[in-house]
Short mmCIF file of C-alpha atoms and ligand atoms in Angstrom, two decimals:
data_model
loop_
_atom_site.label_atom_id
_atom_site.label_comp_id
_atom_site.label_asym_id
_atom_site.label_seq_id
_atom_site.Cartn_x
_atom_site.Cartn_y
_atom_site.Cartn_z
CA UNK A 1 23.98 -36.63 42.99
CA UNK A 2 26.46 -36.52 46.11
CA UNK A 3 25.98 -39.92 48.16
CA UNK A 4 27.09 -40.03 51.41
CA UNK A 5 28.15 -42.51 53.19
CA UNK A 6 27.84 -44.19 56.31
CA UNK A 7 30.18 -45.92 58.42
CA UNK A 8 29.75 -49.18 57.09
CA UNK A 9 29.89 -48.34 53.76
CA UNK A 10 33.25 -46.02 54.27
CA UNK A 11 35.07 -49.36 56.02
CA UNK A 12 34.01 -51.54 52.77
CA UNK A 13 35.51 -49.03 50.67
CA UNK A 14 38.62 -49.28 53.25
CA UNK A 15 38.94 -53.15 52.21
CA UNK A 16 38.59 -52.64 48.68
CA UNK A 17 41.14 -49.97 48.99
CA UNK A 18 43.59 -51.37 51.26
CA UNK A 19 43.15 -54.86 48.40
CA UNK A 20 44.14 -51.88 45.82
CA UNK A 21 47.03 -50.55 47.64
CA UNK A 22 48.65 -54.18 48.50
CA UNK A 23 48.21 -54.76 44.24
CA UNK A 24 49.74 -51.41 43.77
CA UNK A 25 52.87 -52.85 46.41
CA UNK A 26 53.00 -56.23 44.65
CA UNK A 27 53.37 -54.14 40.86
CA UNK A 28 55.66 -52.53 42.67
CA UNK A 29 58.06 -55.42 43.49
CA UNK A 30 58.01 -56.26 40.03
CA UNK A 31 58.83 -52.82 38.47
CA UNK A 32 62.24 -53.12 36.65
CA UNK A 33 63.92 -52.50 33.46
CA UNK A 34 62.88 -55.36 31.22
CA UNK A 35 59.59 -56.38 32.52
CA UNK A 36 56.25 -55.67 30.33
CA UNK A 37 53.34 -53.52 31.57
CA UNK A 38 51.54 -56.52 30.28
CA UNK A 39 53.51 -58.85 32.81
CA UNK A 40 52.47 -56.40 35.25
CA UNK A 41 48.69 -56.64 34.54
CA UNK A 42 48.37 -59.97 34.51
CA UNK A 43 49.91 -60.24 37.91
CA UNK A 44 47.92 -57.65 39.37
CA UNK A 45 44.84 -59.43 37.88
CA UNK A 46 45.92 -62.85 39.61
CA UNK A 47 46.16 -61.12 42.68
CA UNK A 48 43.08 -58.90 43.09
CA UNK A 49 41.14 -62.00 42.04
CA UNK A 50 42.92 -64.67 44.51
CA UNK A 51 42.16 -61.88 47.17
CA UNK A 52 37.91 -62.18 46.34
CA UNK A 53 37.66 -58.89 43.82
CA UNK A 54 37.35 -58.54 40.55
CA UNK A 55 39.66 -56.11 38.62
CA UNK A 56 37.07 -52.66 38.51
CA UNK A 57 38.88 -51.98 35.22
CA UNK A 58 38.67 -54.73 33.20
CA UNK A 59 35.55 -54.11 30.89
CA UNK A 60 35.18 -50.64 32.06
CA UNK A 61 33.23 -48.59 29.39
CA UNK A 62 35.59 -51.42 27.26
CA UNK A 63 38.84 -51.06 28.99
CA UNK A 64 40.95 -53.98 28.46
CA UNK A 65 43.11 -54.61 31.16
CA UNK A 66 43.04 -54.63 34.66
CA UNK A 67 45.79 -51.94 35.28
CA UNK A 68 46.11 -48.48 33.63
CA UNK A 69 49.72 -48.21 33.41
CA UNK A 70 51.09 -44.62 31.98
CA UNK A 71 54.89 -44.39 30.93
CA UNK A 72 56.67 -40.79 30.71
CA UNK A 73 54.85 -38.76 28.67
CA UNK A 74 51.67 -40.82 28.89
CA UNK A 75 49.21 -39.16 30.98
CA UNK A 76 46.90 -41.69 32.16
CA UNK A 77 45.26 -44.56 30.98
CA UNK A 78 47.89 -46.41 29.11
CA UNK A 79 47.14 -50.08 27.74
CA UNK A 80 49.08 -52.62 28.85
CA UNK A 81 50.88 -54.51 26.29
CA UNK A 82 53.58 -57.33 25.76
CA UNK A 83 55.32 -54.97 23.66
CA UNK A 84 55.88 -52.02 25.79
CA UNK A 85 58.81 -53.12 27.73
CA UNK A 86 59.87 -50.77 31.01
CA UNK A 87 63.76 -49.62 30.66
CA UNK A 88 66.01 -47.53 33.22
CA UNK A 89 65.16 -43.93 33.99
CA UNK A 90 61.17 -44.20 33.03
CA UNK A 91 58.42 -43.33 35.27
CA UNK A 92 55.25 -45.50 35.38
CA UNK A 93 52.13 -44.59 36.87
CA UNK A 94 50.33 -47.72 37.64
CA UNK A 95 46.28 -47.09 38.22
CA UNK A 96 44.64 -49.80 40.00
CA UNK A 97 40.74 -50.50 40.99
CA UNK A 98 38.97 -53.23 42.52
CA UNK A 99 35.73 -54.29 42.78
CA UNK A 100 34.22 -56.28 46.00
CA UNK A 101 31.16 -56.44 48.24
CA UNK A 102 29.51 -54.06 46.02
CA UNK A 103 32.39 -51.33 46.30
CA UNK A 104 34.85 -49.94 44.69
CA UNK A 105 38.99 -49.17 44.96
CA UNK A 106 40.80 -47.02 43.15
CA UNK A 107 44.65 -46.10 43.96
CA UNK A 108 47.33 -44.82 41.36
CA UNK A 109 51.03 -44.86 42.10
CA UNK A 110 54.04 -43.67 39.76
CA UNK A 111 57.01 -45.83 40.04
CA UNK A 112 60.42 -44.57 39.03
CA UNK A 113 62.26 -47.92 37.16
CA UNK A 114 65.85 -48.19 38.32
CA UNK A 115 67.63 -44.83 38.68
CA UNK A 116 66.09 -41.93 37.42
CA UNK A 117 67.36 -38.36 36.77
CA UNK A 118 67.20 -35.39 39.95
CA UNK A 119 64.75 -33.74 38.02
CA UNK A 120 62.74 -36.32 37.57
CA UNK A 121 62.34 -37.46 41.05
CA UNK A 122 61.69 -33.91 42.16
CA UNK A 123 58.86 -33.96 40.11
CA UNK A 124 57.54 -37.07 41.59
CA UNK A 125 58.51 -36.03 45.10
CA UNK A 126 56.08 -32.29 44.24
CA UNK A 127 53.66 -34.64 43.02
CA UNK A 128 53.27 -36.76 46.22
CA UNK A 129 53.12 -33.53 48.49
CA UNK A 130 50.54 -31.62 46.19
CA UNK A 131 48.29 -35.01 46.71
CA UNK A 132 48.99 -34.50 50.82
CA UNK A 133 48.33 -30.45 50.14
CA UNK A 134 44.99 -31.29 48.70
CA UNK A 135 44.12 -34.24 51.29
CA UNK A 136 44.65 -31.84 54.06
CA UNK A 137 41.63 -29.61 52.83
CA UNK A 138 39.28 -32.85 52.85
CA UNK A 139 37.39 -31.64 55.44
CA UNK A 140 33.73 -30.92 56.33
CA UNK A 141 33.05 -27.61 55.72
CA UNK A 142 35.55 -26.69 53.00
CA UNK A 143 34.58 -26.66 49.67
CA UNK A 144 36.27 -29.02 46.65
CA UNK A 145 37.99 -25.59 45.17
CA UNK A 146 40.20 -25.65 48.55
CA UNK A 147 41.48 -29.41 47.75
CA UNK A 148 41.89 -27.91 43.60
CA UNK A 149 43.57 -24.94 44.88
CA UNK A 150 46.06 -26.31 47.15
CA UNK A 151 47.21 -29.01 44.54
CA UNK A 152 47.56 -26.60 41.97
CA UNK A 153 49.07 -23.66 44.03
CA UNK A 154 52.01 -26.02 45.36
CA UNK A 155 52.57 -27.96 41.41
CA UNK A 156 52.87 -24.59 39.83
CA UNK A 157 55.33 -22.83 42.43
CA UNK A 158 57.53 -25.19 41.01
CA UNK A 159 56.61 -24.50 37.15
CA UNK A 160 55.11 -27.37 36.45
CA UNK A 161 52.00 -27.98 34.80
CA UNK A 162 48.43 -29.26 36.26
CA UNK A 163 46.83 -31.21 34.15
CA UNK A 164 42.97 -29.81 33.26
CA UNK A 165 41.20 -32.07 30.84
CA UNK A 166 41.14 -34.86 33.72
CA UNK A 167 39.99 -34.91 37.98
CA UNK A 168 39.35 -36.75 40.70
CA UNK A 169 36.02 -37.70 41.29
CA UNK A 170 33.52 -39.16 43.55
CA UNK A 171 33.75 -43.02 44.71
CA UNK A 172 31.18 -45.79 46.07
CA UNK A 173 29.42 -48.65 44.64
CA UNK A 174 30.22 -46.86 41.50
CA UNK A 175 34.05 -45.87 40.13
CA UNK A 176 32.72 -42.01 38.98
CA UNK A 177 30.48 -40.39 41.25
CA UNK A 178 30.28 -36.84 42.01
CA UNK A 179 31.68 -34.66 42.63
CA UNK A 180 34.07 -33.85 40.09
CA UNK A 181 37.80 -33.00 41.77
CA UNK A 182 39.58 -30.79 39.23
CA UNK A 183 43.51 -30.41 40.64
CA UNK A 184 43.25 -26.70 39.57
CA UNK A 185 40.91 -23.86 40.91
CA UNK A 186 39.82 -21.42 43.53
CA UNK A 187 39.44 -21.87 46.97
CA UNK A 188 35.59 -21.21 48.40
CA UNK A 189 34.28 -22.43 45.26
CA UNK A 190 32.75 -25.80 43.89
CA UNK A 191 30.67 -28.61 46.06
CA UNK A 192 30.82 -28.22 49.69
CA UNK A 193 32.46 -31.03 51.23
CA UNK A 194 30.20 -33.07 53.90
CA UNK A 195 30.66 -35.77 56.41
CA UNK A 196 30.27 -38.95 54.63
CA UNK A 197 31.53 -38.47 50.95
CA UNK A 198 34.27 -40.15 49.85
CA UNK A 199 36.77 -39.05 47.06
CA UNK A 200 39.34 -39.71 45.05
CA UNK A 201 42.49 -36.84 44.30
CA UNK A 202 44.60 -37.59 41.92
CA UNK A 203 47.02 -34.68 40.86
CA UNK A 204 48.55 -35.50 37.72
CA UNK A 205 51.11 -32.91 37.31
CA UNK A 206 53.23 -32.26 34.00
CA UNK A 207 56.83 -31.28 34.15
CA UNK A 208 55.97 -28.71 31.23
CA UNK A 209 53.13 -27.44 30.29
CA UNK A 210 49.15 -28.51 31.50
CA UNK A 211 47.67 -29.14 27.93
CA UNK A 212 46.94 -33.19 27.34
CA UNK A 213 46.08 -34.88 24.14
CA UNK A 214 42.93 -36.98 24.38
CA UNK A 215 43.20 -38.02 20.74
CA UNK A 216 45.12 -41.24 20.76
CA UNK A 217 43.83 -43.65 18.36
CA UNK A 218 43.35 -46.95 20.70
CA UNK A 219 40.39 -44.13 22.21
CA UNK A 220 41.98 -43.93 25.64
CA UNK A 221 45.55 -42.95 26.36
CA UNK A 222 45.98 -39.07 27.28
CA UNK A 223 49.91 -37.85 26.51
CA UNK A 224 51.28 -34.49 27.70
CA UNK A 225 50.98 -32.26 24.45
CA UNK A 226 54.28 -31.44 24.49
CA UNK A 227 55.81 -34.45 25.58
CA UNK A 228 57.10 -33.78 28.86
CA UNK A 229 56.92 -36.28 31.34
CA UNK A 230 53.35 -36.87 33.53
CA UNK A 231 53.49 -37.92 37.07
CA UNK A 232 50.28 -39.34 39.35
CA UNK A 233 49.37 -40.30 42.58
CA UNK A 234 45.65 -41.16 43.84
CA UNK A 235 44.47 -41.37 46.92
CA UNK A 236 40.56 -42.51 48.00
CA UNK A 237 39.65 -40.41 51.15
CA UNK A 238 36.71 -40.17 53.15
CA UNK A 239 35.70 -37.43 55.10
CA UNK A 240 35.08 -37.80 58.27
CA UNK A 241 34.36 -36.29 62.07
CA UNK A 242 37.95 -36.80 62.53
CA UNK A 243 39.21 -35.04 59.04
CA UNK A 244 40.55 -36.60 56.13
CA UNK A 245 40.97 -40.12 56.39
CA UNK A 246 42.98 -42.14 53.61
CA UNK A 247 41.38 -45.25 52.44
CA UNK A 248 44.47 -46.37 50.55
CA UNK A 249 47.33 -47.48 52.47
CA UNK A 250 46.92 -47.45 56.30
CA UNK A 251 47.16 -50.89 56.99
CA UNK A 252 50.46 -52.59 59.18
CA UNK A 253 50.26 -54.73 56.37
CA UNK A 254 51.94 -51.76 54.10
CA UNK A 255 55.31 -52.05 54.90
CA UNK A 256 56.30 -51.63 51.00
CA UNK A 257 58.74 -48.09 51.66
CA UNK A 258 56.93 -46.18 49.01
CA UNK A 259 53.20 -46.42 50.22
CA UNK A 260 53.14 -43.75 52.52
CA UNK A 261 51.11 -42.08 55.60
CA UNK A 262 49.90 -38.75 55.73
MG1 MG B 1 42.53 -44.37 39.63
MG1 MG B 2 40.28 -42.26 40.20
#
């Protein structure tokens, strides 16, 4: 079931978002070599809940932190832990939700710690446009195979691979709605897109090759299956009269250089 929203609804998502994407810019001022992803979950915890949310996370289907945060070759949903300790030259893909006035938020950036290699950075810099590429075709009228298409069309003219076994989804008063947003498909096909719904794209796009392992034994970390490196970002968009129109990080309050307009 597809819920649409109405305008009220969309601009409680906006706060919970905007609350997500100022976490997402205070993780981000703490990102450097040395620090713990499990420093960096408790201080996005303290934050989200001094702001009047609760981390949409924590507890989720027995998630145990309030941050998924992803290094290299980890896919998504990494574990925070004092033991995993960032050093120069990793990526980290930090996923963040929130949960407040009976909404949800739910941003991911990747951060690159200190300097890291050309390669690398191109990688992240394909990964940010095939998230604008996909945004562009949230529109009433088009389909979700256009916004699947376009992500995967731009990711793979550079060789890189899409990741399948994951997708964006649906998001309201619950973190998974429908519809499903695969990042790789054909254009014309899937759910028509309506006024009203709000989604989430998040392209997570594999220097090598698409396949993910699901297998890990704490039950939720995904890895590239050949170990390349994984990069993410997530946006939550609403459709609108207007277009596309990004929930995440269009507030004057944004002026962290890395959260970015469309
Ligand atoms: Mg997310
Ligand atoms: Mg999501």
């Amino acid at each position: 079931m597809i819920y649409l929203k109405t305008e009220e609804e969309i601009e409680l998502l906006r706060e919970n978002n905007l609350l997500v994407s100022r976490t997402l810019a205070e993780v981000g001022r703490h990102i450097a070599p040395g620090v713990t992803t499990k420093e960096l979950d408790t201080l996005a915890e303290d934050f989200i809940r001094s702001h009047g949310a609760v981390p949409a996370f924590l507890g989720y289907q027995g998630f145990p932190a309030s941050l998924c945060i992803s290094i290299n070759e980890e896919v998504v949903h990494g574990i925070p832990s004092s033991k995993r300790v960032l050093r120069e030259g990793d990526i980290v893909s930090v996923d963040c939700g929130t949960f407040m006035k009976g909404f949800v938020g739910d941003s991911a950036y990747t951060f690159a710690v200190g300097e890291v290699a050309e390669e690398v950075r191109q990688l992240m810099e394909v990964t940010k446009e095939a998230l604008r590429k996909g945004t562009a075709q949230a529109k009433a009228g088009n389909r979700v195979g256009d916004i699947s298409a376009a992500v995967q069309e731009y990711a793979e003219s550079f060789g890189y691979g899409v990741v399948r076994e994951l997708e964006g989804h649906g998001l309201g008063r619950k973190m998974h709605e429908a519809p499903g947003v695969p990042n790789y498909g054909a254009r014309g096909r899937g759910p028509l897109l309506k006024q009203g719904m709000v989604i989430c794209i998040e392209p997570m796009i594999n220097m090598g090759g698409w396949e993910a392992e699901m297998d890990d034994p704490n039950g939720w970390t995904a890895r590239t299956a050949d170990g390349s490196l994984s990069c993410q970002y997530e946006h939550t968009i609403a459709i609108t009269k207007q277009g596309p129109k990004i929930l995440t990080s269009q507030d004057p309050i944004l002026d962290a250089p890395y959260l970015y307009e469309f």
